[in-house]
């Protein structure tokens, strides 16, 4: 509440003008006018309008300064957990709460503790990608720096296959051509069969 000091029938008092936050609290709690006044004045109040405290403007709750009581803040309910930041391989969810039930007033202390919590989510491993690759003549595949053997490598004209962890950061393909000129062709697909990567004219085989 926004407070102004006024003189009136009750002596030197304080006049409370509701803020947007006050009105939201009242709507959320379906509070009566008396409950609203009790909240913003810290428990002791004189309910009235301009006729009770002259020059009070549009205030509803008026109170003698001697009646001000500190109200410590209290945590509201936790929000629902937010969306996980990843679909697999581990992500993070966040939920929040606010110090508004009640909010601290008249010098009351703020809520202790954290207003935000996080937890891990979707920790299951992502499905592997599948590489399909054909190279004329010698094929070597590296996944994050480690050499991997692909099924079908023993036959130059058979499409080789290799499962690749979806979390891989670097996949390198080395193809040596000793003649024949067939080059390299292949693709990397996700678990649903969608292309993640496919060869094009920029893929060339080396003869060294």
Backbone as ProteinMPNN parsed JSONL, in Angstrom:
{"seq_chain_A": "XXXXXXXXXXXXXXXXXXXXXXXXXXXXXXXXXXXXXXXXXXXXXXXXXXXXXXXXXXXXXXXXXXXXXXXXXXXXXXXXXXXXXXXXXXXXXXXXXXXXXXXXXXXXXXXXXXXXXXXXXXXXXXXXXXXXXXXXXXXXXXXXXXXXXXXXXXXXXXXXXXXXXXXXXXXXXXXXXXXXXXXXXXXXXXXXXXXXXXXXXXXXXXXX", "coords_chain_A": {"N_chain_A": [[0.834, -1.184, 0.0], [0.368, 2.312, -0.605], [1.393, 4.89, 1.465], [0.228, 7.757, 3.218], [0.598, 10.543, 5.43], [-1.826, 11.941, 7.515], [-3.932, 14.391, 9.175], [-6.7, 14.041, 11.338], [-9.945, 12.963, 12.568], [-8.938, 11.005, 14.186], [-6.554, 11.827, 15.185], [-3.055, 12.347, 14.478], [-2.571, 10.455, 11.789], [-2.25, 7.547, 9.569], [-2.782, 7.046, 6.159], [-3.957, 4.699, 3.856], [-3.462, 3.917, 0.554], [-4.583, 1.787, -1.872], [-2.462, -0.298, -3.775], [-1.674, -1.671, -7.069], [-0.698, -4.213, -6.582], [-1.847, -4.752, -4.098], [-4.543, -4.889, -4.84], [-4.505, -7.096, -6.525], [-3.818, -9.092, -4.698], [-6.098, -9.075, -3.089], [-8.038, -9.925, -4.939], [-7.111, -12.502, -5.554], [-7.368, -13.766, -3.094], [-9.98, -13.45, -2.521], [-10.788, -11.524, -0.658], [-12.448, -9.694, 1.944], [-13.404, -6.198, 2.436], [-12.674, -5.452, 5.007], [-10.766, -7.427, 5.652], [-8.87, -6.779, 3.786], [-8.051, -4.233, 4.656], [-6.997, -4.941, 7.108], [-4.794, -6.401, 6.303], [-3.103, -4.523, 4.924], [-2.576, -2.683, 6.913], [-1.322, -4.045, 8.872], [-2.766, -5.393, 10.83], [-4.138, -3.827, 12.713], [-6.611, -1.464, 12.415], [-8.558, 1.335, 11.272], [-11.425, 1.404, 9.603], [-12.491, 3.236, 6.88], [-13.61, 6.107, 4.94], [-13.234, 9.217, 3.26], [-14.792, 10.69, 5.023], [-14.023, 9.931, 7.52], [-11.351, 10.435, 7.871], [-10.203, 13.433, 7.179], [-9.221, 14.983, 4.05], [-8.078, 12.745, 2.956], [-8.166, 11.785, 0.459], [-8.525, 9.211, -1.836], [-8.342, 7.074, -0.13], [-8.949, 4.027, 1.709], [-8.347, 2.725, 4.096], [-7.462, 3.705, 7.299], [-5.227, 4.637, 9.933], [-3.949, 5.048, 13.195], [-0.655, 6.131, 13.966], [0.471, 4.888, 16.181], [-0.572, 2.374, 16.112], [0.706, 0.84, 14.271], [2.039, -2.203, 13.246], [4.744, -4.366, 12.819], [4.856, -6.666, 10.129], [5.967, -9.762, 9.327], [7.331, -11.232, 6.361], [5.886, -13.888, 4.383], [6.189, -17.002, 2.68], [4.6, -17.707, -0.433], [2.749, -20.255, -2.249], [4.606, -22.788, -4.01], [5.236, -22.525, -7.487], [4.114, -24.448, -10.37], [6.321, -26.948, -11.746], [8.519, -25.87, -14.285], [8.955, -26.205, -17.892], [11.033, -28.842, -19.056], [14.459, -28.363, -19.887], [15.626, -29.939, -21.793], [14.979, -32.693, -23.996], [16.039, -35.191, -23.614], [18.977, -36.922, -22.311], [19.439, -35.385, -20.079], [18.216, -32.528, -18.482], [17.041, -29.367, -17.11], [14.647, -28.304, -14.73], [12.66, -25.629, -13.444], [11.143, -24.048, -10.637], [9.193, -21.539, -8.904], [8.623, -19.265, -6.136], [7.013, -16.669, -4.242], [7.52, -13.979, -1.921], [4.944, -13.167, -0.632], [2.83, -13.803, 1.006], [2.062, -13.342, 3.934], [3.153, -10.252, 2.318], [6.072, -8.552, 3.53], [5.555, -5.856, 5.805], [5.681, -2.576, 7.309], [8.291, -2.604, 8.385], [8.676, -5.295, 8.781], [10.374, -8.484, 8.524], [12.001, -9.811, 5.608], [11.256, -12.804, 3.713], [12.965, -15.81, 4.562], [15.28, -17.997, 2.944], [15.169, -19.573, -0.334], [13.814, -18.285, -3.379], [13.606, -19.722, -5.634], [13.802, -22.921, -7.115], [15.529, -25.748, -8.504], [15.666, -28.728, -10.522], [16.882, -31.856, -11.823], [15.926, -33.306, -14.962], [14.417, -35.532, -17.391], [16.549, -37.481, -17.75], [17.196, -39.73, -19.142], [19.042, -41.46, -21.693], [19.497, -40.061, -24.915], [18.157, -41.407, -27.961], [20.312, -43.226, -30.189], [21.911, -41.824, -33.125], [22.014, -42.908, -36.546], [24.496, -43.713, -38.828], [24.814, -43.952, -42.287], [26.968, -44.964, -44.735], [28.967, -44.951, -47.681], [31.98, -45.653, -49.215], [34.48, -45.35, -51.604], [37.719, -45.978, -51.573], [38.675, -46.822, -49.054], [37.521, -46.544, -45.828], [37.348, -44.646, -42.876], [36.104, -43.884, -39.679], [35.638, -41.385, -37.228], [34.523, -40.667, -34.0], [34.011, -38.084, -31.916], [36.801, -37.952, -31.725], [37.601, -40.602, -31.353], [38.418, -43.606, -33.001], [36.082, -45.479, -34.849], [34.587, -48.569, -35.716], [32.715, -49.486, -38.534], [29.878, -51.37, -39.533], [30.112, -53.449, -42.39], [32.403, -52.557, -43.566], [34.245, -54.192, -44.772], [33.588, -54.63, -47.385], [33.786, -52.814, -50.285], [31.705, -51.881, -51.905], [29.37, -51.936, -50.456], [26.899, -50.477, -48.409], [27.929, -49.059, -45.427], [27.17, -49.157, -41.899], [26.693, -47.347, -38.827], [26.136, -46.817, -35.405], [25.686, -43.786, -33.681], [26.164, -41.868, -30.79], [23.686, -39.53, -29.812], [24.56, -37.345, -28.466], [27.058, -36.758, -29.421], [29.767, -34.628, -30.319], [31.538, -34.214, -32.44], [31.877, -35.698, -35.545], [33.901, -37.378, -37.73], [34.77, -38.27, -41.028], [36.877, -40.254, -42.94], [37.936, -40.844, -46.138], [39.571, -42.734, -48.492], [40.439, -42.808, -51.844], [41.308, -45.154, -54.227], [41.07, -45.418, -56.918], [38.585, -46.078, -59.431], [36.658, -44.136, -58.824], [34.196, -43.738, -57.546], [33.687, -42.301, -55.266], [32.135, -40.809, -52.369], [29.26, -41.356, -50.398], [26.499, -40.759, -48.282], [24.593, -40.574, -45.138], [23.342, -39.179, -42.037], [21.005, -40.192, -39.69], [18.211, -39.562, -37.483], [16.493, -41.192, -34.673], [13.939, -41.479, -35.643], [14.271, -41.674, -38.311], [14.715, -39.386, -39.713], [16.696, -37.115, -41.652], [19.717, -35.955, -40.377], [22.087, -35.171, -41.37], [23.404, -35.104, -44.668], [25.296, -36.263, -47.478], [26.731, -34.163, -50.008], [27.699, -32.34, -52.972], [29.936, -31.172, -51.912], [31.364, -33.004, -50.519], [34.271, -34.783, -50.778], [36.505, -37.363, -51.882], [39.787, -38.307, -50.889], [42.919, -38.961, -52.589], [45.186, -39.564, -51.333]], "CA_chain_A": [[0.0, 0.0, 0.0], [1.036, 3.607, -0.583], [0.98, 5.491, 2.726], [0.407, 9.192, 3.416], [0.264, 10.945, 6.795], [-2.897, 12.921, 7.526], [-4.549, 14.725, 10.452], [-8.137, 13.827, 11.239], [-10.656, 12.692, 13.806], [-8.19, 10.054, 14.996], [-5.238, 12.37, 15.447], [-2.091, 12.223, 13.39], [-2.726, 9.062, 11.387], [-1.718, 7.134, 8.277], [-3.832, 6.732, 5.205], [-3.446, 3.678, 2.945], [-4.024, 3.885, -0.789], [-4.294, 0.463, -2.419], [-1.668, -0.406, -4.994], [-2.1, -2.753, -7.946], [-0.369, -5.457, -5.892], [-2.884, -4.962, -3.077], [-5.788, -5.297, -5.48], [-4.315, -8.466, -6.998], [-3.905, -9.967, -3.519], [-7.496, -9.167, -2.672], [-8.76, -10.744, -5.911], [-6.661, -13.891, -5.439], [-7.809, -14.333, -1.822], [-11.402, -13.139, -2.352], [-10.824, -10.898, 0.659], [-13.403, -8.621, 2.205], [-12.772, -4.898, 2.645], [-12.054, -5.464, 6.33], [-9.558, -8.248, 5.569], [-7.911, -6.013, 3.012], [-7.515, -3.191, 5.53], [-6.177, -5.589, 8.127], [-3.536, -6.788, 5.681], [-2.221, -3.405, 4.588], [-2.218, -1.912, 8.108], [-0.608, -4.889, 9.807], [-3.612, -6.043, 11.816], [-4.973, -2.881, 13.452], [-7.012, -0.458, 11.443], [-9.855, 1.994, 11.328], [-11.928, 1.355, 8.238], [-13.277, 4.408, 6.582], [-13.308, 6.877, 3.743], [-12.874, 10.61, 3.508], [-15.526, 11.271, 6.121], [-13.399, 9.557, 8.782], [-10.064, 11.123, 7.925], [-10.285, 14.501, 6.175], [-8.131, 15.169, 3.092], [-7.43, 11.458, 2.747], [-8.245, 11.426, -0.944], [-9.296, 8.013, -2.188], [-7.931, 5.954, 0.704], [-9.998, 3.267, 2.387], [-7.928, 2.251, 5.405], [-6.727, 4.73, 8.023], [-4.722, 4.046, 11.161], [-3.069, 5.869, 14.012], [0.719, 5.652, 13.892], [0.782, 4.035, 17.317], [-1.112, 1.029, 15.895], [1.472, 0.133, 13.251], [2.664, -3.433, 13.735], [5.516, -5.027, 11.763], [4.381, -7.963, 9.648], [7.024, -10.48, 8.612], [6.92, -11.841, 5.098], [5.655, -15.333, 4.331], [6.256, -17.543, 1.32], [3.422, -18.252, -1.091], [2.915, -21.613, -2.747], [5.499, -22.992, -5.146], [4.614, -22.665, -8.803], [4.356, -25.743, -11.003], [7.63, -27.063, -12.38], [8.556, -25.414, -15.666], [9.3, -27.179, -18.923], [12.414, -29.331, -19.017], [15.283, -27.688, -20.898], [16.078, -30.91, -22.798], [14.08, -33.833, -24.148], [16.764, -36.38, -23.159], [20.372, -36.666, -21.912], [19.5, -34.525, -18.899], [17.876, -31.112, -18.572], [16.763, -28.704, -15.833], [13.343, -27.687, -14.522], [12.701, -24.584, -12.416], [9.882, -23.548, -10.095], [9.413, -20.306, -8.155], [7.642, -18.819, -5.15], [7.221, -15.259, -3.92], [7.327, -13.585, -0.516], [3.755, -12.312, -0.704], [1.707, -14.394, 1.747], [1.895, -11.985, 3.406], [4.358, -9.492, 2.035], [6.5, -7.828, 4.731], [5.164, -4.444, 5.894], [5.997, -1.85, 8.546], [9.573, -3.033, 8.912], [8.75, -6.736, 8.958], [11.52, -9.079, 7.84], [11.781, -10.545, 4.368], [11.26, -14.26, 3.832], [14.27, -16.456, 4.504], [15.259, -19.109, 2.013], [15.272, -19.283, -1.757], [12.575, -18.114, -4.136], [13.683, -20.535, -6.855], [14.375, -24.255, -6.999], [15.737, -26.442, -9.781], [15.893, -30.164, -10.428], [17.203, -32.495, -13.087], [14.784, -33.945, -15.616], [14.689, -36.236, -18.662], [17.942, -37.926, -17.672], [17.428, -40.903, -19.986], [19.918, -41.196, -22.838], [18.835, -39.854, -26.203], [18.381, -42.509, -28.915], [21.46, -43.033, -31.085], [21.774, -41.561, -34.549], [22.58, -43.964, -37.388], [25.204, -43.242, -40.018], [24.896, -44.83, -43.462], [28.052, -44.372, -45.513], [29.622, -45.787, -48.697], [33.202, -44.982, -49.656], [35.36, -46.08, -52.524], [37.815, -47.408, -51.307], [39.004, -47.093, -47.654], [36.714, -45.662, -44.973], [37.627, -44.606, -41.437], [35.158, -42.967, -39.026], [36.029, -40.955, -35.886], [33.445, -40.042, -33.23], [34.649, -37.341, -30.816], [38.23, -38.265, -31.691], [37.877, -42.035, -31.223], [38.13, -44.355, -34.215], [34.989, -46.433, -34.702], [34.421, -49.515, -36.812], [31.358, -49.522, -39.072], [29.485, -52.631, -40.164], [30.151, -53.392, -43.843], [33.648, -51.956, -44.049], [35.071, -55.146, -45.523], [33.191, -54.653, -48.799], [33.795, -51.412, -50.699], [30.485, -51.458, -52.582], [28.224, -52.16, -49.571], [26.675, -49.359, -47.495], [28.302, -49.332, -44.045], [26.297, -48.515, -40.907], [27.319, -47.126, -37.526], [25.345, -46.066, -34.435], [26.424, -42.658, -33.121], [25.421, -41.214, -29.714], [23.13, -38.229, -30.203], [25.298, -36.287, -27.767], [28.381, -36.587, -30.046], [30.053, -33.261, -30.735], [32.269, -34.167, -33.708], [31.982, -36.945, -36.296], [34.775, -37.158, -38.883], [34.81, -39.395, -41.972], [38.049, -40.231, -43.797], [37.727, -41.741, -47.273], [40.684, -42.756, -49.436], [40.052, -43.39, -53.137], [42.443, -45.726, -54.953], [40.641, -45.665, -58.288], [37.165, -46.411, -59.535], [35.984, -42.851, -58.93], [32.823, -43.719, -57.053], [33.567, -41.255, -54.259], [31.545, -41.05, -51.053], [27.857, -40.995, -50.264], [25.979, -41.219, -46.995], [23.723, -39.689, -44.364], [23.144, -39.462, -40.611], [19.577, -40.084, -39.422], [17.805, -39.695, -36.085], [15.787, -42.431, -34.352], [12.714, -41.535, -36.442], [14.623, -41.801, -39.714], [14.9, -38.082, -40.351], [18.081, -36.788, -41.948], [20.456, -34.947, -39.623], [23.152, -34.738, -42.28], [23.492, -35.913, -45.896], [26.394, -35.837, -48.336], [26.41, -33.398, -51.218], [28.851, -32.193, -53.865], [31.108, -30.665, -51.191], [32.079, -34.145, -49.964], [35.222, -35.307, -51.761], [37.454, -38.368, -51.416], [41.191, -38.003, -51.127], [43.675, -40.06, -53.192], [46.456, -39.681, -50.601]], "C_chain_A": [[0.878, 1.248, 0.0], [0.493, 4.382, 0.609], [1.208, 6.991, 2.697], [-0.035, 9.544, 4.831], [-0.758, 12.076, 6.743], [-3.329, 13.232, 8.963], [-6.051, 14.557, 10.306], [-8.759, 13.566, 12.59], [-9.863, 11.788, 14.737], [-6.78, 10.546, 15.279], [-4.339, 12.208, 14.23], [-2.05, 10.76, 12.951], [-2.064, 8.771, 10.057], [-2.857, 6.654, 7.403], [-3.249, 5.802, 4.145], [-4.194, 3.717, 1.626], [-3.626, 2.557, -1.425], [-3.456, 0.569, -3.692], [-2.231, -1.535, -5.861], [-1.828, -4.116, -7.301], [-1.395, -5.782, -4.817], [-4.167, -5.476, -3.704], [-5.691, -6.724, -6.025], [-4.417, -9.456, -5.843], [-5.352, -10.146, -3.096], [-8.287, -10.064, -3.621], [-8.395, -12.221, -5.765], [-7.182, -14.558, -4.179], [-9.299, -14.101, -1.552], [-11.643, -12.486, -0.993], [-11.919, -9.833, 0.749], [-12.658, -7.306, 2.374], [-12.063, -4.855, 3.993], [-10.764, -6.268, 6.332], [-8.463, -7.52, 4.805], [-7.258, -4.946, 3.879], [-6.593, -3.785, 6.586], [-4.815, -5.973, 7.557], [-2.612, -5.592, 5.502], [-1.817, -2.59, 5.804], [-1.541, -2.761, 9.155], [-1.45, -5.409, 10.949], [-4.486, -5.111, 12.628], [-5.336, -1.732, 12.521], [-8.319, 0.205, 11.852], [-10.347, 2.069, 9.902], [-12.76, 2.59, 7.974], [-12.901, 5.044, 5.28], [-12.968, 8.305, 4.154], [-13.581, 11.204, 4.72], [-14.885, 10.957, 7.466], [-12.042, 10.226, 8.952], [-10.054, 12.187, 6.832], [-9.032, 14.545, 5.303], [-7.382, 13.863, 2.797], [-7.512, 11.027, 1.29], [-9.093, 10.191, -1.159], [-8.945, 6.821, -1.301], [-9.144, 5.283, 1.342], [-9.625, 2.916, 3.817], [-7.077, 3.305, 6.091], [-6.385, 4.209, 9.417], [-3.83, 5.024, 11.885], [-1.665, 5.278, 13.979], [1.062, 4.699, 15.022], [0.321, 2.597, 17.11], [-0.317, 0.226, 14.868], [2.203, -1.064, 13.851], [3.465, -4.048, 12.596], [4.913, -6.381, 11.407], [5.503, -8.607, 8.851], [6.472, -11.122, 7.344], [6.741, -13.348, 5.221], [5.649, -15.811, 2.889], [4.878, -17.977, 0.838], [3.71, -19.663, -1.57], [3.936, -21.641, -3.882], [4.677, -23.057, -6.437], [4.8, -24.097, -9.294], [5.769, -25.758, -11.586], [7.535, -26.627, -13.842], [8.944, -26.532, -16.616], [10.763, -27.577, -18.811], [13.205, -28.703, -20.166], [15.793, -28.636, -21.983], [15.114, -32.087, -22.831], [14.715, -35.13, -23.658], [18.192, -35.964, -22.846], [20.502, -35.652, -20.784], [19.205, -33.069, -19.174], [17.589, -30.569, -17.182], [15.342, -28.142, -15.859], [13.443, -26.691, -13.374], [11.28, -24.289, -11.936], [10.188, -22.38, -9.163], [8.318, -20.099, -7.112], [7.964, -17.371, -4.799], [6.874, -14.986, -2.469], [6.137, -12.626, -0.421], [2.584, -12.854, 0.106], [2.005, -14.493, 3.241], [3.237, -11.397, 2.972], [4.772, -8.739, 3.302], [6.087, -6.357, 4.669], [5.59, -3.89, 7.237], [7.289, -2.341, 9.196], [9.676, -4.517, 9.187], [9.859, -7.332, 8.108], [11.083, -9.777, 6.558], [11.792, -12.047, 4.632], [12.694, -14.784, 3.781], [14.177, -17.669, 3.581], [15.275, -18.637, 0.576], [13.893, -19.148, -2.41], [12.547, -18.931, -5.413], [14.336, -21.866, -6.541], [14.546, -24.85, -8.381], [15.945, -27.924, -9.517], [16.21, -30.715, -11.811], [15.967, -33.182, -13.661], [15.242, -34.608, -16.918], [16.137, -36.706, -18.749], [18.227, -39.148, -18.555], [18.244, -40.516, -21.23], [19.097, -41.012, -24.111], [19.112, -41.043, -27.127], [19.554, -42.19, -29.844], [21.014, -42.569, -32.469], [22.38, -42.759, -35.312], [23.23, -43.349, -38.617], [25.179, -44.345, -41.082], [25.923, -44.222, -44.394], [28.655, -45.393, -46.482], [30.818, -45.012, -49.234], [34.012, -45.909, -50.557], [36.745, -45.411, -52.407], [37.971, -47.683, -49.794], [38.314, -46.059, -46.77], [37.153, -45.79, -43.523], [36.714, -43.546, -40.816], [35.658, -42.679, -37.609], [34.834, -40.264, -35.231], [34.064, -39.411, -31.986], [36.098, -37.779, -30.62], [38.587, -39.733, -31.601], [37.51, -42.758, -32.508], [37.062, -45.397, -33.945], [34.914, -47.318, -35.939], [32.962, -49.533, -37.238], [31.088, -50.878, -39.703], [29.516, -52.466, -41.681], [31.429, -52.844, -44.419], [34.453, -52.897, -44.943], [34.727, -55.197, -47.005], [33.003, -53.227, -49.283], [32.479, -50.948, -51.293], [29.216, -51.757, -51.782], [28.114, -50.986, -48.598], [27.021, -49.777, -46.068], [27.365, -48.593, -43.092], [27.029, -48.404, -39.578], [26.363, -46.329, -36.647], [26.218, -45.009, -33.773], [25.601, -42.044, -31.995], [24.934, -39.831, -30.142], [23.871, -37.068, -29.56], [26.678, -36.032, -28.376], [28.558, -35.147, -30.527], [30.752, -33.187, -32.097], [32.343, -35.572, -34.31], [32.797, -36.648, -37.556], [34.826, -38.434, -39.723], [36.031, -39.222, -42.879], [37.867, -41.277, -44.889], [38.915, -41.605, -48.232], [40.256, -43.466, -50.716], [41.289, -43.873, -53.877], [42.091, -46.028, -56.41], [39.172, -46.048, -58.296], [36.296, -45.189, -59.604], [34.561, -42.794, -58.418], [32.6, -42.706, -55.919], [32.915, -41.711, -52.968], [30.088, -40.591, -51.059], [27.355, -41.504, -48.916], [25.083, -40.195, -46.336], [23.772, -40.103, -42.901], [21.675, -39.198, -40.313], [19.294, -40.235, -37.928], [16.993, -40.971, -35.893], [14.502, -42.591, -35.151], [12.992, -41.645, -37.932], [14.763, -40.485, -40.446], [16.369, -37.76, -40.549], [18.604, -35.682, -41.031], [21.523, -34.329, -40.519], [23.151, -35.652, -43.494], [24.621, -35.366, -46.763], [25.87, -35.043, -49.525], [27.7, -33.241, -52.026], [30.098, -31.675, -53.166], [31.924, -31.79, -50.57], [32.979, -34.748, -51.055], [36.104, -36.37, -51.105], [38.871, -37.95, -51.783], [41.879, -39.205, -51.793], [45.06, -40.187, -52.55], [46.179, -40.175, -49.195]], "O_chain_A": [[1.987, 1.242, 0.535], [-0.721, 4.522, 0.759], [2.24, 7.46, 2.216], [-0.943, 8.913, 5.373], [-0.577, 13.051, 6.014], [-3.113, 12.422, 9.865], [-6.616, 14.892, 9.265], [-8.188, 13.9, 13.628], [-10.086, 11.799, 15.947], [-5.899, 9.742, 15.585], [-4.801, 11.968, 13.114], [-1.538, 9.914, 13.684], [-1.399, 9.631, 9.481], [-3.766, 5.955, 7.85], [-2.18, 6.073, 3.596], [-5.415, 3.566, 1.59], [-2.438, 2.245, -1.502], [-3.707, 1.406, -4.559], [-3.138, -2.259, -5.449], [-2.614, -5.052, -7.449], [-1.772, -6.94, -4.639], [-4.806, -6.385, -3.174], [-6.668, -7.473, -5.995], [-5.02, -10.521, -5.977], [-5.776, -11.257, -2.78], [-9.109, -10.867, -3.18], [-9.264, -13.089, -5.841], [-7.417, -15.767, -4.168], [-9.82, -14.493, -0.509], [-12.575, -12.844, -0.273], [-12.259, -9.172, -0.233], [-11.429, -7.289, 2.449], [-10.977, -4.286, 4.108], [-9.775, -5.854, 6.937], [-7.281, -7.628, 5.132], [-6.04, -4.776, 3.839], [-5.552, -3.217, 6.917], [-3.801, -5.88, 8.248], [-1.447, -5.652, 5.895], [-0.819, -1.871, 5.752], [-1.211, -2.26, 10.23], [-0.896, -5.835, 11.962], [-5.489, -5.553, 13.187], [-4.463, -1.109, 11.916], [-9.073, -0.315, 12.675], [-9.735, 2.741, 9.072], [-13.634, 2.943, 8.766], [-11.989, 4.589, 4.59], [-12.479, 8.554, 5.255], [-13.055, 12.105, 5.373], [-15.164, 11.635, 8.455], [-11.64, 10.544, 10.071], [-9.908, 11.849, 5.657], [-7.936, 14.197, 5.742], [-6.205, 13.879, 2.435], [-6.966, 9.984, 0.931], [-10.241, 10.128, -0.719], [-9.215, 5.678, -1.67], [-10.208, 5.883, 1.493], [-10.505, 2.818, 4.672], [-6.078, 3.755, 5.531], [-7.145, 3.444, 10.01], [-3.047, 5.744, 11.266], [-1.505, 4.058, 13.966], [1.869, 3.789, 14.834], [0.754, 1.696, 17.828], [-0.627, -0.939, 14.619], [2.904, -0.932, 14.854], [2.926, -4.238, 11.506], [4.51, -7.144, 12.285], [5.94, -8.074, 7.831], [5.303, -11.501, 7.274], [7.369, -13.995, 6.059], [5.168, -15.118, 1.992], [4.089, -18.541, 1.597], [4.789, -20.202, -1.325], [4.11, -20.665, -4.612], [3.564, -23.583, -6.455], [5.557, -24.867, -8.703], [6.339, -24.707, -11.882], [6.585, -26.975, -14.544], [9.224, -27.656, -16.2], [11.623, -26.75, -18.508], [12.69, -28.533, -21.271], [16.337, -28.182, -22.989], [14.508, -32.434, -21.818], [14.002, -36.075, -23.322], [18.584, -34.819, -23.076], [21.588, -35.116, -20.564], [19.864, -32.441, -20.003], [17.863, -31.236, -16.185], [14.892, -27.585, -16.86], [14.22, -26.888, -12.44], [10.335, -24.282, -12.726], [11.314, -22.245, -8.686], [7.236, -20.68, -7.198], [9.079, -16.908, -5.039], [6.045, -15.671, -1.87], [6.302, -11.434, -0.163], [1.451, -12.411, -0.085], [2.183, -15.592, 3.766], [4.3, -11.965, 3.224], [3.907, -8.326, 4.075], [6.239, -5.696, 3.642], [5.83, -4.637, 8.185], [7.364, -2.476, 10.417], [10.664, -4.965, 9.769], [10.243, -6.758, 7.089], [9.958, -10.263, 6.441], [12.287, -12.497, 5.665], [13.53, -14.261, 3.044], [13.12, -18.288, 3.458], [15.382, -17.441, 0.304], [12.939, -19.823, -2.024], [11.593, -18.855, -6.187], [15.309, -21.93, -5.79], [13.816, -24.513, -9.313], [16.35, -28.323, -8.425], [15.856, -30.124, -12.831], [15.072, -33.588, -12.92], [16.299, -34.289, -17.464], [16.857, -36.375, -19.691], [19.382, -39.551, -18.696], [18.144, -39.4, -21.74], [18.123, -41.727, -24.344], [20.197, -41.622, -27.075], [19.762, -41.04, -30.232], [19.91, -42.869, -32.924], [23.169, -43.521, -34.754], [22.613, -42.574, -39.348], [25.482, -45.506, -40.807], [25.769, -43.073, -44.809], [28.83, -46.56, -46.133], [30.689, -43.862, -49.655], [34.186, -47.094, -50.275], [36.969, -44.387, -53.053], [37.446, -48.683, -49.304], [38.5, -44.854, -46.942], [37.312, -46.895, -43.004], [36.567, -42.449, -41.356], [36.05, -43.59, -36.88], [34.21, -39.386, -35.827], [34.578, -40.111, -31.113], [36.559, -37.954, -29.492], [39.755, -40.09, -31.755], [36.424, -42.556, -33.05], [37.117, -46.113, -32.945], [35.147, -46.866, -37.06], [32.069, -49.589, -36.393], [31.968, -51.465, -40.334], [29.016, -51.473, -42.209], [31.54, -52.678, -45.633], [35.247, -52.449, -45.771], [35.491, -55.746, -47.799], [32.158, -52.501, -48.758], [32.148, -49.765, -51.209], [28.123, -51.826, -52.344], [29.115, -50.55, -48.03], [26.463, -50.747, -45.556], [26.832, -47.536, -43.43], [27.868, -49.239, -39.239], [25.838, -45.299, -37.068], [27.342, -45.289, -33.357], [24.433, -41.722, -32.215], [25.674, -39.061, -30.754], [23.818, -35.94, -30.051], [27.404, -35.165, -27.889], [27.636, -34.533, -31.064], [30.581, -32.212, -32.828], [32.812, -36.511, -33.667], [32.435, -35.779, -38.349], [34.915, -39.539, -39.187], [36.201, -38.178, -43.51], [37.667, -42.457, -44.6], [39.221, -40.516, -48.717], [39.768, -44.596, -50.672], [42.212, -43.098, -54.128], [42.77, -46.826, -57.055], [38.594, -46.312, -57.242], [35.309, -45.166, -60.34], [33.795, -41.91, -58.803], [31.468, -42.306, -55.649], [33.107, -42.843, -52.524], [29.743, -39.569, -51.652], [27.758, -42.578, -48.469], [24.836, -39.112, -46.868], [24.182, -41.214, -42.563], [21.151, -38.131, -40.631], [20.014, -40.925, -37.206], [16.821, -41.747, -36.834], [14.018, -43.71, -35.325], [12.06, -41.703, -38.734], [14.914, -40.465, -41.667], [17.198, -38.095, -39.704], [18.005, -34.611, -40.926], [21.819, -33.136, -40.439], [22.92, -36.854, -43.362], [24.873, -34.162, -46.784], [24.74, -35.223, -49.978], [28.679, -33.944, -51.778], [31.191, -31.72, -53.73], [33.055, -31.566, -50.138], [32.503, -35.163, -52.112], [36.41, -36.284, -49.915], [39.121, -37.337, -52.821], [41.464, -40.345, -51.582], [45.972, -40.803, -53.102], [47.108, -40.344, -48.406]]}, "name": "protein", "num_of_chains": 1, "seq": "XXXXXXXXXXXXXXXXXXXXXXXXXXXXXXXXXXXXXXXXXXXXXXXXXXXXXXXXXXXXXXXXXXXXXXXXXXXXXXXXXXXXXXXXXXXXXXXXXXXXXXXXXXXXXXXXXXXXXXXXXXXXXXXXXXXXXXXXXXXXXXXXXXXXXXXXXXXXXXXXXXXXXXXXXXXXXXXXXXXXXXXXXXXXXXXXXXXXXXXXXXXXXXXX"}
